Amino acid sequence: MTKVQVKKAVIPAAGLGTRFLPATKAIAKEILPIIDKPAIQFIVEEAIAAGIEDILIITGKGKQEIEDHFDANFTLEQNLKAKGKEKLLKLATETSNLNIHYTRQHHPRGLGDAVRHAKAFIGNDPFLLLLGDDIIRGENLSKQIIDLYAKKRQTVIAGVRVDPDKTKNYGILAIEKTATPHVFQVLDMIEKPQDQPSSNMAAAGRYILEPTIFSILDQLEVGATGEVELTDALIELQKTHPLLAYEYQGEWFEVGDAKGMLKASIIFAIDHPEVKEEFIPYLKNLAEKFENE
Ligand code: UTP
């Protein structure tokens, strides 16, 4: 079998971000920073480090800042150059020369509908789908599932283990072990299960999909939520094509609401070369204070 390289990625970013109101009333949630870097830049960097060459971002109304962020900013660059601020200039320009393409979802009709907008860009190629709410810390999850796809040539859904008490908040995968460590066969997917599901593996916002997904998405009706759900398309796909789940061993943060963003911000502050020196002692002091209360 010749090796299939996944070179295209899709990042849907057209959602309304209502869980993060009021911050998202006038600002795209993807632009909200983790410390000093917009959440979507983490996603783009992960994709590029995984070998992706072209990225399609699905935007929508009020998301212009995303395009501006990945564009050149001439005035800012001239200003930093004139002042000899080389380090800042590097930060301001490192996101300007990437192969990022855009298309707009005119109505926020759900993740499945957003993915459908990638059909022309994808053509006949397999692709990486990354959801902007899901940030990872550790090994490059996109690279891991790209490598798995190259070996198996089957749709891959990345998963993470969540607290069994919290499964009702996630899309949960019903799975069966395979002979390969961390790789499972997907038997079913349940969006926010109210009863205790058979596993605690949640979909982690990274997928390797094949173009077959588009014809399934095209046939799907808008669900009870008024949205076209990607999960529904994957359940349909599973009837005719085996789906794999890959269990991520690193840390996973959901930054689509304030609590998740705060947790991610604290952890990434501990990693940040210019922030950690002051922040770690601050956190330690805070922890001592709480212990003594
Ligand atoms: P979410 O379920 O987080 O929806 O979407 P949302 O609208 O962004 O946020 P809330 O729930 O209102 O707070 C998961 C991913 O799918 C994208 C989002 O941008 C996010 O990356 N999405 C969702 C779209 O691109 N279009 C949609 O119509 C819905």
Tab-separated table of C-alpha atoms and ligand atoms in Angstrom:
chain	number	residue	atom	x	y	z
A	1	MET	CA	0.000	0.000	0.000
A	2	THR	CA	1.460	3.402	-0.939
A	3	LYS	CA	1.649	5.796	1.950
A	4	VAL	CA	-1.180	8.333	1.992
A	5	GLN	CA	-0.094	11.700	3.283
A	6	VAL	CA	-2.665	13.936	4.948
A	7	LYS	CA	-1.709	17.431	3.814
A	8	LYS	CA	-4.955	19.391	4.201
A	9	ALA	CA	-6.682	20.517	7.379
A	10	VAL	CA	-10.030	22.123	8.122
A	11	ILE	CA	-10.753	24.284	11.152
A	12	PRO	CA	-14.434	25.190	11.605
A	13	ALA	CA	-14.639	28.526	13.407
A	14	ALA	CA	-18.091	29.811	12.545
A	15	GLY	CA	-19.873	28.912	15.796
A	16	LEU	CA	-21.544	31.628	17.858
A	17	GLY	CA	-19.604	30.849	21.024
A	18	THR	CA	-22.606	31.432	23.299
A	19	ARG	CA	-21.005	29.568	26.226
A	20	PHE	CA	-18.425	32.325	26.385
A	21	LEU	CA	-20.754	35.336	26.453
A	22	PRO	CA	-20.386	38.234	27.008
A	23	ALA	CA	-16.755	37.948	25.777
A	24	THR	CA	-17.907	36.618	22.410
A	25	LYS	CA	-20.500	39.287	21.682
A	26	ALA	CA	-18.027	41.336	19.626
A	27	ILE	CA	-14.934	39.102	19.548
A	28	ALA	CA	-14.522	35.711	17.883
A	29	LYS	CA	-13.943	33.126	20.634
A	30	GLU	CA	-11.088	31.666	18.552
A	31	ILE	CA	-9.187	34.932	19.015
A	32	LEU	CA	-9.442	34.899	22.807
A	33	PRO	CA	-5.907	34.317	24.067
A	34	ILE	CA	-4.376	31.618	26.189
A	35	ILE	CA	-1.846	33.920	27.900
A	36	ASP	CA	-0.751	35.926	24.839
A	37	LYS	CA	-1.610	33.699	21.894
A	38	PRO	CA	-5.072	33.326	20.316
A	39	ALA	CA	-6.542	29.869	20.832
A	40	ILE	CA	-6.746	29.327	17.059
A	41	GLN	CA	-2.997	29.898	16.688
A	42	PHE	CA	-2.366	26.882	18.945
A	43	ILE	CA	-4.546	24.834	16.591
A	44	VAL	CA	-2.857	26.116	13.430
A	45	GLU	CA	0.615	25.470	14.909
A	46	GLU	CA	-0.371	21.912	15.853
A	47	ALA	CA	-1.589	21.254	12.291
A	48	ILE	CA	1.569	22.670	10.686
A	49	ALA	CA	3.850	20.762	13.059
A	50	ALA	CA	1.948	17.614	12.019
A	51	GLY	CA	2.925	18.164	8.371
A	52	ILE	CA	-0.196	19.958	7.127
A	53	GLU	CA	0.482	22.235	4.140
A	54	ASP	CA	-2.902	23.883	3.531
A	55	ILE	CA	-5.518	24.897	6.071
A	56	LEU	CA	-9.100	25.934	5.417
A	57	ILE	CA	-10.732	27.963	8.167
A	58	ILE	CA	-14.526	28.082	8.030
A	59	THR	CA	-15.482	31.521	9.281
A	60	GLY	CA	-18.755	33.371	9.587
A	61	LYS	CA	-20.203	36.703	10.561
A	62	GLY	CA	-18.079	38.608	13.067
A	63	LYS	CA	-14.993	36.443	12.558
A	64	GLN	CA	-12.873	38.899	10.538
A	65	GLU	CA	-10.261	39.074	13.287
A	66	ILE	CA	-9.238	35.518	12.454
A	67	GLU	CA	-8.268	36.547	8.910
A	68	ASP	CA	-6.552	39.683	10.210
A	69	HIS	CA	-4.553	37.635	12.694
A	70	PHE	CA	-3.089	35.450	9.955
A	71	ASP	CA	-2.507	38.412	7.619
A	72	ALA	CA	0.411	40.859	7.517
A	73	ASN	CA	0.014	44.082	9.549
A	74	PHE	CA	2.119	46.615	7.652
A	75	THR	CA	1.777	49.533	10.079
A	76	LEU	CA	2.661	47.398	13.085
A	77	GLU	CA	5.613	45.822	11.268
A	78	GLN	CA	6.996	49.212	10.149
A	79	ASN	CA	6.666	50.539	13.668
A	80	LEU	CA	8.449	47.588	15.271
A	81	LYS	CA	11.175	47.678	12.615
A	82	ALA	CA	11.778	51.405	13.150
A	83	LYS	CA	12.125	50.810	16.891
A	84	GLY	CA	14.435	47.824	16.403
A	85	LYS	CA	12.066	45.508	18.283
A	86	GLU	CA	13.161	42.341	16.489
A	87	LYS	CA	11.667	39.851	18.936
A	88	LEU	CA	8.230	41.465	18.772
A	89	LEU	CA	8.531	41.759	14.999
A	90	LYS	CA	9.088	38.020	14.808
A	91	LEU	CA	5.962	37.409	16.902
A	92	ALA	CA	3.948	39.783	14.715
A	93	THR	CA	5.062	38.219	11.435
A	94	GLU	CA	5.352	34.494	12.149
A	95	THR	CA	1.661	33.926	11.441
A	96	SER	CA	1.508	35.964	8.211
A	97	ASN	CA	2.952	33.582	5.689
A	98	LEU	CA	1.002	30.389	6.137
A	99	ASN	CA	-1.168	28.709	3.512
A	100	ILE	CA	-4.471	29.543	5.147
A	101	HIS	CA	-7.631	29.707	3.077
A	102	TYR	CA	-11.089	30.858	4.126
A	103	THR	CA	-14.678	30.169	3.333
A	104	ARG	CA	-17.788	31.437	5.080
A	105	GLN	CA	-20.640	29.519	6.597
A	106	HIS	CA	-23.504	31.969	6.110
A	107	HIS	CA	-25.766	30.523	8.807
A	108	PRO	CA	-24.413	28.764	11.905
A	109	ARG	CA	-26.235	25.494	11.222
A	110	GLY	CA	-23.888	23.306	13.190
A	111	LEU	CA	-20.513	21.636	12.958
A	112	GLY	CA	-21.679	19.125	10.324
A	113	ASP	CA	-22.887	21.950	8.099
A	114	ALA	CA	-19.622	23.855	8.627
A	115	VAL	CA	-17.567	20.807	7.579
A	116	ARG	CA	-19.724	20.500	4.451
A	117	HIS	CA	-18.309	23.879	3.338
A	118	ALA	CA	-14.868	22.236	2.950
A	119	LYS	CA	-15.985	19.920	0.123
A	120	ALA	CA	-14.453	21.861	-2.811
A	121	PHE	CA	-11.193	22.524	-0.919
A	122	ILE	CA	-10.773	18.861	0.011
A	123	GLY	CA	-11.567	17.253	-3.335
A	124	ASN	CA	-10.544	13.580	-3.160
A	125	ASP	CA	-8.052	13.820	-0.311
A	126	PRO	CA	-8.287	12.612	3.274
A	127	PHE	CA	-8.091	15.532	5.706
A	128	LEU	CA	-7.470	16.523	9.287
A	129	LEU	CA	-10.336	18.234	11.096
A	130	LEU	CA	-9.424	20.280	14.173
A	131	LEU	CA	-11.957	21.914	16.483
A	132	GLY	CA	-10.814	25.170	17.976
A	133	ASP	CA	-12.314	24.539	21.414
A	134	ASP	CA	-9.975	21.632	22.016
A	135	ILE	CA	-6.397	22.413	22.931
A	136	ILE	CA	-3.808	19.782	23.708
A	137	ARG	CA	-0.629	19.842	25.774
A	138	GLY	CA	1.866	17.089	25.117
A	139	GLU	CA	2.570	15.001	22.027
A	140	ASN	CA	1.125	16.327	18.777
A	141	LEU	CA	-2.275	14.607	18.595
A	142	SER	CA	-2.823	15.593	14.948
A	143	LYS	CA	0.465	13.937	13.997
A	144	GLN	CA	-0.475	10.789	15.904
A	145	ILE	CA	-3.786	10.360	14.085
A	146	ILE	CA	-2.234	11.257	10.709
A	147	ASP	CA	0.314	8.466	11.290
A	148	LEU	CA	-2.437	6.040	12.286
A	149	TYR	CA	-4.404	6.909	9.144
A	150	ALA	CA	-1.316	6.306	6.995
A	151	LYS	CA	-1.144	2.764	8.413
A	152	LYS	CA	-4.848	1.844	8.493
A	153	ARG	CA	-6.560	4.095	5.913
A	154	GLN	CA	-9.660	4.319	8.057
A	155	THR	CA	-11.463	7.327	9.497
A	156	VAL	CA	-9.937	8.179	12.860
A	157	ILE	CA	-11.591	9.938	15.795
A	158	ALA	CA	-9.268	11.143	18.532
A	159	GLY	CA	-10.515	10.430	22.040
A	160	VAL	CA	-9.595	11.227	25.611
A	161	ARG	CA	-10.679	9.585	28.827
A	162	VAL	CA	-12.913	11.834	30.944
A	163	ASP	CA	-14.177	11.539	34.503
A	164	PRO	CA	-17.055	8.958	34.334
A	165	ASP	CA	-19.274	11.438	36.258
A	166	LYS	CA	-18.846	13.988	33.476
A	167	THR	CA	-19.641	11.855	30.404
A	168	LYS	CA	-22.988	13.647	29.982
A	169	ASN	CA	-21.100	16.774	28.887
A	170	TYR	CA	-19.328	15.175	25.916
A	171	GLY	CA	-19.688	13.216	22.703
A	172	ILE	CA	-18.890	9.704	23.959
A	173	LEU	CA	-17.498	6.831	21.893
A	174	ALA	CA	-18.618	3.231	22.425
A	175	ILE	CA	-15.438	1.305	21.692
A	176	GLU	CA	-13.849	-2.119	21.440
A	177	LYS	CA	-10.135	-2.887	21.908
A	178	THR	CA	-7.930	-3.748	18.932
A	179	ALA	CA	-4.538	-5.472	18.991
A	180	THR	CA	-2.801	-2.063	18.767
A	181	PRO	CA	-2.317	-0.132	22.022
A	182	HIS	CA	-4.445	3.050	22.254
A	183	VAL	CA	-6.371	2.115	19.091
A	184	PHE	CA	-10.021	1.042	19.320
A	185	GLN	CA	-12.821	0.153	16.962
A	186	VAL	CA	-15.712	2.611	17.264
A	187	LEU	CA	-19.041	0.813	17.731
A	188	ASP	CA	-21.224	3.860	18.300
A	189	MET	CA	-21.192	7.529	19.269
A	190	ILE	CA	-23.555	9.174	21.714
A	191	GLU	CA	-23.804	12.939	22.033
A	192	LYS	CA	-24.053	13.985	25.721
A	193	PRO	CA	-25.424	10.646	27.071
A	194	GLN	CA	-27.765	11.072	30.026
A	195	ASP	CA	-27.354	7.462	31.265
A	196	GLN	CA	-23.985	5.951	32.162
A	197	PRO	CA	-22.389	5.005	28.806
A	198	SER	CA	-20.268	1.893	28.192
A	199	SER	CA	-17.054	3.922	28.009
A	200	ASN	CA	-15.683	7.223	29.249
A	201	MET	CA	-13.875	8.081	26.028
A	202	ALA	CA	-14.885	11.508	24.755
A	203	ALA	CA	-14.269	12.801	21.238
A	204	ALA	CA	-11.305	15.164	21.568
A	205	GLY	CA	-11.859	17.485	18.590
A	206	ARG	CA	-9.411	15.917	16.126
A	207	TYR	CA	-10.458	13.670	13.260
A	208	ILE	CA	-9.042	12.217	10.065
A	209	LEU	CA	-11.910	12.124	7.615
A	210	GLU	CA	-12.267	10.959	4.047
A	211	PRO	CA	-14.320	12.735	1.360
A	212	THR	CA	-17.119	10.134	1.752
A	213	ILE	CA	-18.222	12.177	4.761
A	214	PHE	CA	-19.492	14.945	2.449
A	215	SER	CA	-22.112	12.828	0.681
A	216	ILE	CA	-23.381	11.666	4.084
A	217	LEU	CA	-23.484	15.233	5.421
A	218	ASP	CA	-25.391	16.318	2.300
A	219	GLN	CA	-28.129	13.805	3.046
A	220	LEU	CA	-28.507	14.652	6.729
A	221	GLU	CA	-31.515	16.546	7.985
A	222	VAL	CA	-31.149	19.341	10.517
A	223	GLY	CA	-31.442	17.605	13.919
A	224	ALA	CA	-33.548	18.457	16.995
A	225	THR	CA	-31.018	21.142	17.937
A	226	GLY	CA	-31.601	22.972	14.630
A	227	GLU	CA	-28.076	21.969	13.580
A	228	VAL	CA	-26.452	19.408	11.270
A	229	GLU	CA	-24.377	17.246	13.603
A	230	LEU	CA	-21.039	15.747	12.576
A	231	THR	CA	-21.726	12.952	15.077
A	232	ASP	CA	-24.832	11.918	13.104
A	233	ALA	CA	-22.746	11.709	9.916
A	234	LEU	CA	-20.110	9.589	11.669
A	235	ILE	CA	-22.772	7.223	13.042
A	236	GLU	CA	-24.117	6.836	9.507
A	237	LEU	CA	-20.601	6.307	8.131
A	238	GLN	CA	-19.912	3.622	10.719
A	239	LYS	CA	-22.683	1.457	9.207
A	240	THR	CA	-20.574	0.929	6.069
A	241	HIS	CA	-16.996	1.885	7.000
A	242	PRO	CA	-15.003	0.854	10.084
A	243	LEU	CA	-14.089	3.835	12.299
A	244	LEU	CA	-11.089	3.907	14.589
A	245	ALA	CA	-10.693	5.748	17.871
A	246	TYR	CA	-7.235	6.801	18.994
A	247	GLU	CA	-6.781	7.367	22.719
A	248	TYR	CA	-4.669	10.466	23.372
A	249	GLN	CA	-2.265	10.166	26.276
A	250	GLY	CA	-1.503	13.860	26.701
A	251	GLU	CA	-3.513	16.588	28.379
A	252	TRP	CA	-6.646	17.982	26.774
A	253	PHE	CA	-8.390	21.271	27.527
A	254	GLU	CA	-11.736	22.507	26.359
A	255	VAL	CA	-11.429	26.250	25.921
A	256	GLY	CA	-14.932	26.936	24.595
A	257	ASP	CA	-16.048	28.396	27.923
A	258	ALA	CA	-14.516	30.495	30.665
A	259	LYS	CA	-13.757	27.648	33.094
A	260	GLY	CA	-11.863	25.588	30.528
A	261	MET	CA	-10.009	28.626	29.239
A	262	LEU	CA	-8.935	29.522	32.758
A	263	LYS	CA	-7.611	25.995	33.427
A	264	ALA	CA	-5.681	26.004	30.124
A	265	SER	CA	-4.342	29.497	30.828
A	266	ILE	CA	-2.942	28.420	34.199
A	267	ILE	CA	-1.208	25.369	32.762
A	268	PHE	CA	0.195	27.237	29.765
A	269	ALA	CA	1.383	30.059	32.042
A	270	ILE	CA	3.496	27.450	33.841
A	271	ASP	CA	5.068	26.558	30.472
A	272	HIS	CA	5.505	30.117	29.229
A	273	PRO	CA	9.179	31.214	29.266
A	274	GLU	CA	8.403	34.858	30.058
A	275	VAL	CA	5.509	34.348	32.424
A	276	LYS	CA	6.445	31.311	34.489
A	277	GLU	CA	9.156	32.934	36.592
A	278	GLU	CA	6.699	35.292	38.226
A	279	PHE	CA	3.609	33.126	37.922
A	280	ILE	CA	4.770	29.884	39.569
A	281	PRO	CA	5.706	31.542	42.913
A	282	TYR	CA	2.435	33.462	42.702
A	283	LEU	CA	0.489	30.208	42.304
A	284	LYS	CA	2.409	28.574	45.159
A	285	ASN	CA	1.589	31.493	47.454
A	286	LEU	CA	-2.028	31.310	46.455
A	287	ALA	CA	-2.139	27.541	47.128
A	288	GLU	CA	-0.573	28.042	50.587
A	289	LYS	CA	-3.092	30.741	51.360
A	290	PHE	CA	-5.994	28.409	50.468
A	291	GLU	CA	-4.486	25.554	52.503
A	292	ASN	CA	-4.251	27.778	55.567
A	293	GLU	CA	-7.819	29.061	55.279
B	1	UTP	P1	-19.605	24.373	19.454
B	1	UTP	O1	-20.476	23.223	19.715
B	1	UTP	O2	-18.580	24.699	20.471
B	1	UTP	O3	-20.518	25.616	19.146
B	1	UTP	O4	-18.917	24.120	18.051
B	1	UTP	P2	-20.186	27.142	19.221
B	1	UTP	O5	-21.282	27.855	18.535
B	1	UTP	O6	-18.804	27.429	18.713
B	1	UTP	O7	-20.166	27.479	20.769
B	1	UTP	P3	-21.387	27.533	21.825
B	1	UTP	O8	-21.816	26.114	22.053
B	1	UTP	O9	-22.459	28.423	21.265
B	1	UTP	O10	-20.730	28.150	23.025
B	1	UTP	C1	-17.835	23.220	17.868
B	1	UTP	C2	-16.987	23.746	16.733
B	1	UTP	O11	-17.763	23.851	15.546
B	1	UTP	C3	-17.738	25.169	15.026
B	1	UTP	C4	-17.354	26.053	16.194
B	1	UTP	O12	-16.747	27.250	15.736
B	1	UTP	C5	-16.432	25.155	17.003
B	1	UTP	O13	-15.114	25.179	16.520
B	1	UTP	N1	-19.073	25.487	14.490
B	1	UTP	C6	-20.184	25.242	15.222
B	1	UTP	C7	-19.171	26.044	13.240
B	1	UTP	O14	-18.169	26.293	12.546
B	1	UTP	N2	-20.425	26.330	12.752
B	1	UTP	C8	-21.554	26.080	13.469
B	1	UTP	O15	-22.662	26.349	12.950
B	1	UTP	C9	-21.423	25.537	14.739
